[in-house]
Tab-separated table of C-alpha atoms in Angstrom:
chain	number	residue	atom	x	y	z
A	362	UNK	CA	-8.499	-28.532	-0.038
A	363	UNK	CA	-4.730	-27.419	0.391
A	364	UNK	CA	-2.464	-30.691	1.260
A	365	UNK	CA	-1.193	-28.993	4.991
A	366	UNK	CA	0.876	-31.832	5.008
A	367	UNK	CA	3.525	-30.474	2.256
A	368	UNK	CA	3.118	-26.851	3.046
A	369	UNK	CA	6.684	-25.917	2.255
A	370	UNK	CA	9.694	-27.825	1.430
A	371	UNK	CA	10.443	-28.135	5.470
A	372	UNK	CA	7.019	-29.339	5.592
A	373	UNK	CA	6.127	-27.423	8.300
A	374	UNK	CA	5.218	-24.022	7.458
A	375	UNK	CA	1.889	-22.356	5.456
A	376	UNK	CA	1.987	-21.983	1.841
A	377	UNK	CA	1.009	-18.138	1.273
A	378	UNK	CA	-0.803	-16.577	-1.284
A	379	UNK	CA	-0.877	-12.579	-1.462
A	380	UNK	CA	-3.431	-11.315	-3.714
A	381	UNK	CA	-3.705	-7.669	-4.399
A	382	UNK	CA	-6.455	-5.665	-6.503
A	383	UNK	CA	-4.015	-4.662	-9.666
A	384	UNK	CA	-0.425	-4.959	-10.770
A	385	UNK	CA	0.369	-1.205	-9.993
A	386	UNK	CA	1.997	0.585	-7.382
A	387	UNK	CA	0.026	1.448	-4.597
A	388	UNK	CA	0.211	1.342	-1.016
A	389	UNK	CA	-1.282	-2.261	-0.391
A	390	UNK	CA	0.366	-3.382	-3.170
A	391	UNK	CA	3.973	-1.953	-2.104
A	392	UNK	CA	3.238	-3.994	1.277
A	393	UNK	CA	2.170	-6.890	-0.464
A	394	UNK	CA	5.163	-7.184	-2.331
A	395	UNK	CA	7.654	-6.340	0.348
A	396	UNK	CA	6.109	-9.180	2.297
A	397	UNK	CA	5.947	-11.807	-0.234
A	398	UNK	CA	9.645	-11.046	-0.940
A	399	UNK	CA	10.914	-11.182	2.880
A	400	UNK	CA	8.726	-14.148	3.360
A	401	UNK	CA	10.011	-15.862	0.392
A	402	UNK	CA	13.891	-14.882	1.871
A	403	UNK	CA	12.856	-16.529	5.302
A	404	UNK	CA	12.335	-19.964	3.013
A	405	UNK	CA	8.153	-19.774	3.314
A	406	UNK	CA	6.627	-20.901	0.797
A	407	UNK	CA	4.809	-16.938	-1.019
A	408	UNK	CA	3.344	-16.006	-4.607
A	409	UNK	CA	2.085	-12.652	-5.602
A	410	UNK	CA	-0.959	-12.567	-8.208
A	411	UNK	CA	-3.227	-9.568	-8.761
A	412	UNK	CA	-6.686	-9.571	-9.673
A	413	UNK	CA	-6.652	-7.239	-13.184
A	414	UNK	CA	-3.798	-5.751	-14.935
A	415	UNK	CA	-2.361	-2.327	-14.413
A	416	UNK	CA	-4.269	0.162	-16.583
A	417	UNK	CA	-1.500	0.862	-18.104
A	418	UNK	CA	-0.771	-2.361	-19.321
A	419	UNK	CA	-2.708	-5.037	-21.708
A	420	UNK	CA	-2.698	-8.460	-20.417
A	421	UNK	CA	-0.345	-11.038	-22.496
A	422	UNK	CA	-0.753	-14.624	-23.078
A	423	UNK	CA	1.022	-15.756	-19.784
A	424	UNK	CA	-0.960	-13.179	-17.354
A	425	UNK	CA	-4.800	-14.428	-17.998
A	426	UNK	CA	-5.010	-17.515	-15.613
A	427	UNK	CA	-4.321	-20.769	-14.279
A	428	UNK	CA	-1.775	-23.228	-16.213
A	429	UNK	CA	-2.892	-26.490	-17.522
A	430	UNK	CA	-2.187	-28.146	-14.313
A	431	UNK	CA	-4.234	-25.603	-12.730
A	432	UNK	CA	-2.111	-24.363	-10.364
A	433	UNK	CA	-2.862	-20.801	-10.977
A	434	UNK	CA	-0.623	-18.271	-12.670
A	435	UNK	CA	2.577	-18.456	-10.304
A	436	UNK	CA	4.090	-21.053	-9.322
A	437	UNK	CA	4.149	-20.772	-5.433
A	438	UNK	CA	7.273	-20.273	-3.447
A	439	UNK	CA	9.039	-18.895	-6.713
A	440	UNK	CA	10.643	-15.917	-6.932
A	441	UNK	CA	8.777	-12.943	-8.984
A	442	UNK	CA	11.006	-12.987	-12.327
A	443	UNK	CA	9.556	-9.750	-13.273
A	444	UNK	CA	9.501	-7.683	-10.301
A	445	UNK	CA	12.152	-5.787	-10.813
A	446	UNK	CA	10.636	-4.182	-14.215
A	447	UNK	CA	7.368	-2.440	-12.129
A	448	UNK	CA	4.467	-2.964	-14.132
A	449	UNK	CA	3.975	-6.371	-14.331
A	450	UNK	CA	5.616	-7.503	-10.908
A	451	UNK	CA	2.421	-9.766	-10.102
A	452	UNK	CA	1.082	-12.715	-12.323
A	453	UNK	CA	-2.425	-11.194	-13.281
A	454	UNK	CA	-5.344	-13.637	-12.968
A	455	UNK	CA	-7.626	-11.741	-15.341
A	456	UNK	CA	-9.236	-8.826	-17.244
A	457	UNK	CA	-10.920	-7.206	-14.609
A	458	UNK	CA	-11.330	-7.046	-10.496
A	459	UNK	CA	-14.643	-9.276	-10.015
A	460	UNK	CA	-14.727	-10.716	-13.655
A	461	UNK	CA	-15.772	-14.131	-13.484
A	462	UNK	CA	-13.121	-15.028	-15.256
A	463	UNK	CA	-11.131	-13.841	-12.640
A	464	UNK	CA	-12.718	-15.199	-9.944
A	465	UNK	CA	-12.256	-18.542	-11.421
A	466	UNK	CA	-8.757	-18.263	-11.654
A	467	UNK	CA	-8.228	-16.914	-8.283
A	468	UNK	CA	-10.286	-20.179	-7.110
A	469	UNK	CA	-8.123	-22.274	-9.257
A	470	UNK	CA	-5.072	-20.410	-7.838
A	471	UNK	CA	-5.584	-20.713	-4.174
A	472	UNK	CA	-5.915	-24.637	-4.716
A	473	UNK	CA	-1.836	-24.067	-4.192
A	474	UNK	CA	-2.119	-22.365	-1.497
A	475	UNK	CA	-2.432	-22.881	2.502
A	476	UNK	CA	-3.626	-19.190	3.721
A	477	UNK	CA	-4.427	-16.140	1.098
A	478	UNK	CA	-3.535	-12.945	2.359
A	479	UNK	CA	-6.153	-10.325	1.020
A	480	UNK	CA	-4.583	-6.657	0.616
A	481	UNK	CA	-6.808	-4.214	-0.296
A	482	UNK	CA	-11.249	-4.144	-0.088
A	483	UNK	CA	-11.253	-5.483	-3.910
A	484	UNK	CA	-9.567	-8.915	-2.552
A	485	UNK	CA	-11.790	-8.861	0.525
A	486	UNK	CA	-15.280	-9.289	-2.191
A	487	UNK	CA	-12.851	-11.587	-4.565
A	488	UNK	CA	-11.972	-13.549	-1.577
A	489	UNK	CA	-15.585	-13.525	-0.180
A	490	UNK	CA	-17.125	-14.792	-3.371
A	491	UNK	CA	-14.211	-17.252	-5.071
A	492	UNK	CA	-12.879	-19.085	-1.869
A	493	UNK	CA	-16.112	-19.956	-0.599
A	494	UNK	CA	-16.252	-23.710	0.098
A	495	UNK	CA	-12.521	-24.355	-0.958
A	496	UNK	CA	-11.224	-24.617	2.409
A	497	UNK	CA	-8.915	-22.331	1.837
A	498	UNK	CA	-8.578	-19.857	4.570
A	499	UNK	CA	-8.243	-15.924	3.719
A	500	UNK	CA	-6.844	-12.916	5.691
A	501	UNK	CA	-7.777	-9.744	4.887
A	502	UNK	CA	-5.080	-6.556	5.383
A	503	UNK	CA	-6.811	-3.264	6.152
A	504	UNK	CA	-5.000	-0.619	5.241
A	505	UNK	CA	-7.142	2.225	5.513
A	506	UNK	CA	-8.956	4.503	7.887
A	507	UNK	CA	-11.970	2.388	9.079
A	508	UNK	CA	-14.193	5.495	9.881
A	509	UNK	CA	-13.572	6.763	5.882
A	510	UNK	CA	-15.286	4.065	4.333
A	511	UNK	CA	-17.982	3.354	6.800
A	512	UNK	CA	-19.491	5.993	6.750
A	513	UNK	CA	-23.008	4.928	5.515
A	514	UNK	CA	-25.188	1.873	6.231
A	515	UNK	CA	-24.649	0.256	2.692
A	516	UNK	CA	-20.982	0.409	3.302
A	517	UNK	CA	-20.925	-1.103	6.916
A	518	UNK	CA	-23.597	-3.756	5.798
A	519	UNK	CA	-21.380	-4.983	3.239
A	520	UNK	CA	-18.221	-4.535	4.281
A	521	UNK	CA	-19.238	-6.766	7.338
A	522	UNK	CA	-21.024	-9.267	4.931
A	523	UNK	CA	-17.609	-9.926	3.872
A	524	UNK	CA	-15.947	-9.571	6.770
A	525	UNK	CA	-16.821	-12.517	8.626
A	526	UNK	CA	-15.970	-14.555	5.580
A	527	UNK	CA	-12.827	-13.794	6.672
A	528	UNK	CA	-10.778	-15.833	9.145
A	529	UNK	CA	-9.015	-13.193	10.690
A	530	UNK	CA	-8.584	-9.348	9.692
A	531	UNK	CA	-5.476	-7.031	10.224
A	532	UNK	CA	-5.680	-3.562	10.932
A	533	UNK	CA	-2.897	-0.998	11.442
A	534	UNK	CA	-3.757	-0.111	15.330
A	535	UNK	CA	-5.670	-0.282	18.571
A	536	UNK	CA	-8.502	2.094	17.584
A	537	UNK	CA	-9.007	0.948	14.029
A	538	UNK	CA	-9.532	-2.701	15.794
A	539	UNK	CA	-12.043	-1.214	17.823
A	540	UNK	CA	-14.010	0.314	14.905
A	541	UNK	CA	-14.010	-2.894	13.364
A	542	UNK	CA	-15.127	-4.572	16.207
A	543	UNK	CA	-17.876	-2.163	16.695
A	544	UNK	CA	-18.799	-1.040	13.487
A	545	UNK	CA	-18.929	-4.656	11.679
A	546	UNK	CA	-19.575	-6.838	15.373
A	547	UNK	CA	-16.492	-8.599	14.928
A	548	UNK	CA	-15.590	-11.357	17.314
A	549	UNK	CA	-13.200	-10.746	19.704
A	550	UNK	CA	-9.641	-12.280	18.705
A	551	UNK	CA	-10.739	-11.633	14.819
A	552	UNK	CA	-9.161	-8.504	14.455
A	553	UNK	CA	-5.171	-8.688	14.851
A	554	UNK	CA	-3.181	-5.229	15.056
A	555	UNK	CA	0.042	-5.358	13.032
A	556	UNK	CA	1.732	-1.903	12.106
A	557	UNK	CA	2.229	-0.973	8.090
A	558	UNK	CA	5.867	-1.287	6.979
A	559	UNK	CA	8.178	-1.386	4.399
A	560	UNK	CA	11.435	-3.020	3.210
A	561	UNK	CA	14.008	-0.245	3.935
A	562	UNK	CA	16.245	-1.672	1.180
A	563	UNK	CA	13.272	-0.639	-1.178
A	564	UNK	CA	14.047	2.781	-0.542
A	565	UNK	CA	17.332	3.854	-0.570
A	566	UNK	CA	17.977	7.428	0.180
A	567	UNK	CA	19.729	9.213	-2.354
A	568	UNK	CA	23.910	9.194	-1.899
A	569	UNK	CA	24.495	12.993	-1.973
A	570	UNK	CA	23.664	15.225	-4.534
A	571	UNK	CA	24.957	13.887	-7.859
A	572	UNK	CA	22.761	11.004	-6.995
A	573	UNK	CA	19.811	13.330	-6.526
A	574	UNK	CA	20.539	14.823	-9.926
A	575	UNK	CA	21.063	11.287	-11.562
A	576	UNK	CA	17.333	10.071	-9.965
A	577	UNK	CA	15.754	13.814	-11.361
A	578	UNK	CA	17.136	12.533	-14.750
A	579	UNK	CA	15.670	9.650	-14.874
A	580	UNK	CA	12.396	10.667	-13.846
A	581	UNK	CA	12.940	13.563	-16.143
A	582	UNK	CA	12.473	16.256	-13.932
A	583	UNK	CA	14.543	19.376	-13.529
A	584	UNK	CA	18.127	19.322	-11.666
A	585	UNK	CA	18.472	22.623	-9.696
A	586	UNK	CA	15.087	23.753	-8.246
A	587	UNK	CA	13.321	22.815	-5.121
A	588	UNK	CA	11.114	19.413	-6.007
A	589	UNK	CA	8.326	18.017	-3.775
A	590	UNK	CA	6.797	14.763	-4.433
A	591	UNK	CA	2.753	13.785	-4.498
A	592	UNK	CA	2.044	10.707	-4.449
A	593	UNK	CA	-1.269	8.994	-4.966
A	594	UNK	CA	-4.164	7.822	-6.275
A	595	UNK	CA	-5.591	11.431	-8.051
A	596	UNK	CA	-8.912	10.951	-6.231
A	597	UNK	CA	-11.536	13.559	-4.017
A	598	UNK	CA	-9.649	12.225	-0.784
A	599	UNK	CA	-6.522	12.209	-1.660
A	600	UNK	CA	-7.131	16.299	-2.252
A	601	UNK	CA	-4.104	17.268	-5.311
A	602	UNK	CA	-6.067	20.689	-5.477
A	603	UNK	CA	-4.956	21.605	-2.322
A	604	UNK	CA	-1.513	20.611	-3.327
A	605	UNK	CA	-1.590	22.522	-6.237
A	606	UNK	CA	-3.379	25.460	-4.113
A	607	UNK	CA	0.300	25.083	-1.896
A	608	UNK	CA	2.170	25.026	-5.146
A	609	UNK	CA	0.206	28.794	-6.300
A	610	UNK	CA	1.585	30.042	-2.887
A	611	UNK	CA	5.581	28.778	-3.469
A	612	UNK	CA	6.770	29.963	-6.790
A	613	UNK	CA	10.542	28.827	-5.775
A	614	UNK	CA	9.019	25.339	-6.108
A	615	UNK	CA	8.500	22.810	-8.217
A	616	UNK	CA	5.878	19.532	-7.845
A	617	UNK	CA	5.989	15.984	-8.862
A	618	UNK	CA	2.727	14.236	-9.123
A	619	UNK	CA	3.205	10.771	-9.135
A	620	UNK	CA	-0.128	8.639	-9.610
A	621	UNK	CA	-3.248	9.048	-11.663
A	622	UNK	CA	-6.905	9.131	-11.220
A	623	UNK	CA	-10.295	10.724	-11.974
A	624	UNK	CA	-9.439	14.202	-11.442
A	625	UNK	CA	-6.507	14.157	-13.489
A	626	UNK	CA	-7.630	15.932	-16.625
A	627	UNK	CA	-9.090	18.585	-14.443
A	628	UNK	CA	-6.385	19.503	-11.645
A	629	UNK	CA	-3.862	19.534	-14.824
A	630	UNK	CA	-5.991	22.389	-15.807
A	631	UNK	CA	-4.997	24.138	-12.133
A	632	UNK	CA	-3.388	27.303	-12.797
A	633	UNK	CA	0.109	25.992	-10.459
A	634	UNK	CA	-0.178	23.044	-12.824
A	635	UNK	CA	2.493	24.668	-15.207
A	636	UNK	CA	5.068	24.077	-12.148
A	637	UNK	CA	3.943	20.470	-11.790
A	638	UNK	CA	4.914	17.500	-13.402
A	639	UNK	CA	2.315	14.900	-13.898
A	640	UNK	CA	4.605	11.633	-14.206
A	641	UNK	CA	1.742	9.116	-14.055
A	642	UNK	CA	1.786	5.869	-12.106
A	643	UNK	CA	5.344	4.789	-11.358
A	644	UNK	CA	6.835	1.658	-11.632
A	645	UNK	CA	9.096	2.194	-8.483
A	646	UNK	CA	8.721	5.436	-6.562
A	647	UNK	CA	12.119	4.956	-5.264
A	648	UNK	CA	13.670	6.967	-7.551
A	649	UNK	CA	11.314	10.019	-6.536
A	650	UNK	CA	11.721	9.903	-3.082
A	651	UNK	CA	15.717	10.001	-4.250
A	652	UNK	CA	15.035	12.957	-6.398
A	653	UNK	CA	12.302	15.117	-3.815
A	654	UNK	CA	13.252	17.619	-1.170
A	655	UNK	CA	10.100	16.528	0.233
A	656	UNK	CA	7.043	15.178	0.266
A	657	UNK	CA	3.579	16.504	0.305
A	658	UNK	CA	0.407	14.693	1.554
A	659	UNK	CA	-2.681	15.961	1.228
A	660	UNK	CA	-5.477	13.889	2.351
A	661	UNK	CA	-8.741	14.344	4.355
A	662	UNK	CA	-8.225	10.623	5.423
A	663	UNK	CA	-5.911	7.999	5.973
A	664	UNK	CA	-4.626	4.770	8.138
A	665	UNK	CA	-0.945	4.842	8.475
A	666	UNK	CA	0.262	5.960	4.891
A	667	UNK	CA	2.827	3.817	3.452
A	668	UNK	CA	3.815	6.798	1.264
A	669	UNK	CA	5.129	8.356	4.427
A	670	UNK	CA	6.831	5.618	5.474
A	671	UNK	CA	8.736	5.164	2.380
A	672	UNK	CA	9.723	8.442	2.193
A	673	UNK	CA	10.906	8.802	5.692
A	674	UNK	CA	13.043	5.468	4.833
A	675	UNK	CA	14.448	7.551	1.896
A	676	UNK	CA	15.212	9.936	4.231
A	677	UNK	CA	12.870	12.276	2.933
A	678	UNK	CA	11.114	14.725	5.125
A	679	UNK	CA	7.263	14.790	4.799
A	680	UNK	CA	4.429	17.742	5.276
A	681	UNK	CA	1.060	16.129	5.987
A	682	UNK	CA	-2.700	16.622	6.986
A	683	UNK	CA	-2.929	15.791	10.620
A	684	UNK	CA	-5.614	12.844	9.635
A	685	UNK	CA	-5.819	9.709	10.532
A	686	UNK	CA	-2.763	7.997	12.345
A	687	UNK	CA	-0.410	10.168	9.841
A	688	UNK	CA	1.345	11.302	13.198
A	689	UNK	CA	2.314	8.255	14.368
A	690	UNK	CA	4.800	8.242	11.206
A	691	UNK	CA	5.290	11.646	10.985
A	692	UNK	CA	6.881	14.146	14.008
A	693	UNK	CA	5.750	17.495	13.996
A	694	UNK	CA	8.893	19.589	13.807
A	695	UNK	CA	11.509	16.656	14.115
A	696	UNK	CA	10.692	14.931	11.204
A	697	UNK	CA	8.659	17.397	9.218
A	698	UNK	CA	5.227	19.125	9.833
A	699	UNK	CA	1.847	18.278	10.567
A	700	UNK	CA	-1.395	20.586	9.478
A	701	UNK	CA	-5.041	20.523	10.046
A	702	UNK	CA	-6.999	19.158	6.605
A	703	UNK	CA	-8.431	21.302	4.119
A	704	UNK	CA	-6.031	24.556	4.830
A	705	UNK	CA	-3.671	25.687	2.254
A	706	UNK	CA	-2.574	28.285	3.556
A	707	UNK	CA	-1.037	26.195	6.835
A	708	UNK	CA	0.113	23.704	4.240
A	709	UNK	CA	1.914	26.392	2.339
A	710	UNK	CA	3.819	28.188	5.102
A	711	UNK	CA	4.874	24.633	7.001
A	712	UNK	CA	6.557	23.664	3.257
A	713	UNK	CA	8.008	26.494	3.123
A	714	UNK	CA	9.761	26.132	6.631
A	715	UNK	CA	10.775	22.288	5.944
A	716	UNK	CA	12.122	23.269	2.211
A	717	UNK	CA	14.205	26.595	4.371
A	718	UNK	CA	15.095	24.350	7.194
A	719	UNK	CA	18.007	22.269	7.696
A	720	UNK	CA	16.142	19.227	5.319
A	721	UNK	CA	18.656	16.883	5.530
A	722	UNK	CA	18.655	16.840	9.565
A	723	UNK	CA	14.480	16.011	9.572
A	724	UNK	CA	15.362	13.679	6.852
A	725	UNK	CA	17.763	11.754	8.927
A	726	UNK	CA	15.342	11.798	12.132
A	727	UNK	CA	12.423	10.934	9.702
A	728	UNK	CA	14.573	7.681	8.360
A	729	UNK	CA	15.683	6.970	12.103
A	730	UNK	CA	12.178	6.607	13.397
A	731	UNK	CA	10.739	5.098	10.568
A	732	UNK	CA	14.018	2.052	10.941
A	733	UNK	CA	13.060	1.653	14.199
A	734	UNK	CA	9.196	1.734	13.859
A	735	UNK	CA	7.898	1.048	10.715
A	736	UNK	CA	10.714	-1.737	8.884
A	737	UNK	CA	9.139	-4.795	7.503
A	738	UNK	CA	11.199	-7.100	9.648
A	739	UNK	CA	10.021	-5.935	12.703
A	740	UNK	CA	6.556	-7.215	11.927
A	741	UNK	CA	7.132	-10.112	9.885
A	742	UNK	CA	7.629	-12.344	13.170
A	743	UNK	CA	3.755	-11.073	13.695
A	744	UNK	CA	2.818	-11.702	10.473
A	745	UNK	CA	4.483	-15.494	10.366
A	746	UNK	CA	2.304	-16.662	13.114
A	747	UNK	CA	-0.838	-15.222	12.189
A	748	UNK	CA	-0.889	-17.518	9.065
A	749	UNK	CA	0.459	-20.325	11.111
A	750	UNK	CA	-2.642	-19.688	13.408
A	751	UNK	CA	-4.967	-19.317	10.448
A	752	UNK	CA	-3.470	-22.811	9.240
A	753	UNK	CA	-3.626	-24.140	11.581
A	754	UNK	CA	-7.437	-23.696	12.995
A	755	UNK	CA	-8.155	-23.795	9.356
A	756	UNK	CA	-6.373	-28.055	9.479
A	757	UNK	CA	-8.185	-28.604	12.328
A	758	UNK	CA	-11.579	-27.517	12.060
A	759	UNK	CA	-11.551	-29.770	8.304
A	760	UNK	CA	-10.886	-32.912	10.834
């Protein structure tokens, strides 16, 4: 098991571990990599690895595995040297989620390591099945809505399976902890509430207009025309038809999909589709909050979507399904507009308010509350001394 005697270089502190399902750029993942980074800047010991390779990207020589000293594919406590470049901002342990190739190198990996932090329900079964008798402790970071994806016995049975492998699980608030609890018979003191969040300095909003342009450029989408963004996995939930049923009703307005999915092939088929620009699965979606008027989300569930909070650090103001704990990020008519799921009509006419409205005002109140709320390091503090607690129970109970 992990030497808890050199956690760190002050000796004192956890040696972390985020894993996250794949190398792109998802919600979890965002999170994950916003911790790891702040973590690493407080001087803890952090290393990022993913489980399988972005789709869009072939695995290379130095992204399969552990090294020869079998230390696993980053060294921990460095610094990501290829974060900045998107795709391959995570040292990839294998070809595929729950390869057992994988699994072997995430068991080889974690030998480095003092407490893994699981984001995602792909790292909860990798966790589950490649940590088991290492003595290495794992966390696992719920991000979703509990009720969405335990919704039938299978699911629930499973899900709690792997569960109590777990020593502890984070949710994103009060009443997702009780579903847990309930739903998977959790003990008490298992499930910990910490908020999502984000690094504000990962999303800049855009400095006036030319910068707006400049970010459109890049992205290549058009300069002068009104531009929401979409951003998501392009999955039944997620719901991009309805989007693109809001984007039949607003012929003034433009809409970038960022993201990619099953139903891609099909909703590019849409008849709005010729107004939207399908742009994939972004490296950074910083540059699209920069270059959007403002954001759609379309969901028929959710937790508390880091989209939204990006955005509304972007300054960016958001319309949103009512679903989930969406309104705890955004404000209905300060920072944007809320509307019931499944209604495009609603969706429609509350854009078209937002986009007429005085944008840059709900943009500002959208960034103020999200500073004050939803900034990584108000919950890092939280997240430090769970993994000190999870080390530490996890030293004492191998006494």
């Amino acid at each position: 098991m992990p030497d808890h005697l050199s956690a760190d270089p002050a000796g004192n502190r956890p040696r972390v571990l985020h894993l996250i399902s794949d190398s792109r750029r998802g919600g979890a993942q965002n999170f994950a990599r916003d911790l790891h980074r702040e973590l690493n800047r407080r001087g803890q010991s952090s290393a990022l690895c993913a489980l399988a390779p972005h789709p869009a990207v072939q695995p290379g020589p130095t992204d399969t595995g552990p090294d020869s000293a079998g230390r696993g594919p980053a060294a921990l406590g460095a610094a990501d040297p290829s974060d900045a470049s998107g795709l391959r901002s995570a040292a990839v342990l294998g070809p595929g989620r729950l390869r057992p190739s994988t699994l072997r190198a995430l068991r080889s990996a974690a030998r480095a390591a003092d407490v893994v932090l699981a984001h995602g329900s792909d790292t909860l079964a990798a966790c589950a099945l490649a940590l088991a008798g290492t003595g290495t402790p794992f966390v696992y970071v719920s991000v979703g809505h509990p009720r969405y994806w335990t919704a039938n016995r299978l699911r629930r049975v499973r899900g709690g399976a792997l569960m109590h492998r777990a020593a502890a699980v984070t949710t994103l608030t009060d009443e997702a902890r009780a579903v847990l609890e309930e739903q998977f018979r959790l003990p008490e003191g298992k499930v910990h509430v910490i908020s999502n969040s984000r690094a504000a300095e990962s999303y800049p909003p855009a400095d006036g207009r030319d910068d707006r342009r400049a970010a459109r450029h890049e992205l290549g989408l058009p300069a002068d025309v009104l531009l929401v963004a979409w951003i998501g996995a392009i999955a039944p939930e997620k719901r991009l038809d309805l989007a693109l049923d809001v984007l039949d009703r607003l012929p003034d307005v433009r809409l970038a999909i960022a993201g990619d999915g099953p139903l891609r092939e099909t909703l590019a088929r849409h008849p709005a589709a010729a107004r939207a620009h399908f742009l994939g699965p972004l490296p950074d979606p910083a540059p699209l909050y920069r270059a959007a008027d403002a954001l759609l989300l379309t969901s028929d569930s959710e937790g508390v979507p880091g989209a939204l909070i990006e955005a509304a650090l972007a300054g960016v103001p958001a319309v949103a399904t009512d679903v989930g704990w969406v309104r705890e990020v955004v404000r209905d008519g300060a920072t944007g507009a809320l509307v019931a799921p499944g209604d495009p009509l609603a969706l429609a006419e509350a854009l078209g308010k937002v986009l007429a409205v005085n944008r840059a005002g709900l943009g500002a109140a959208a960034r103020a509350h999200a500073l004050e709320h939803f900034e990584l390091g108000a919950v890092v503090d939280a997240w430090q001394r769970l993994v000190a607690e999870v080390w530490t129970a996890g030293a004492e109970a191998a006494r």
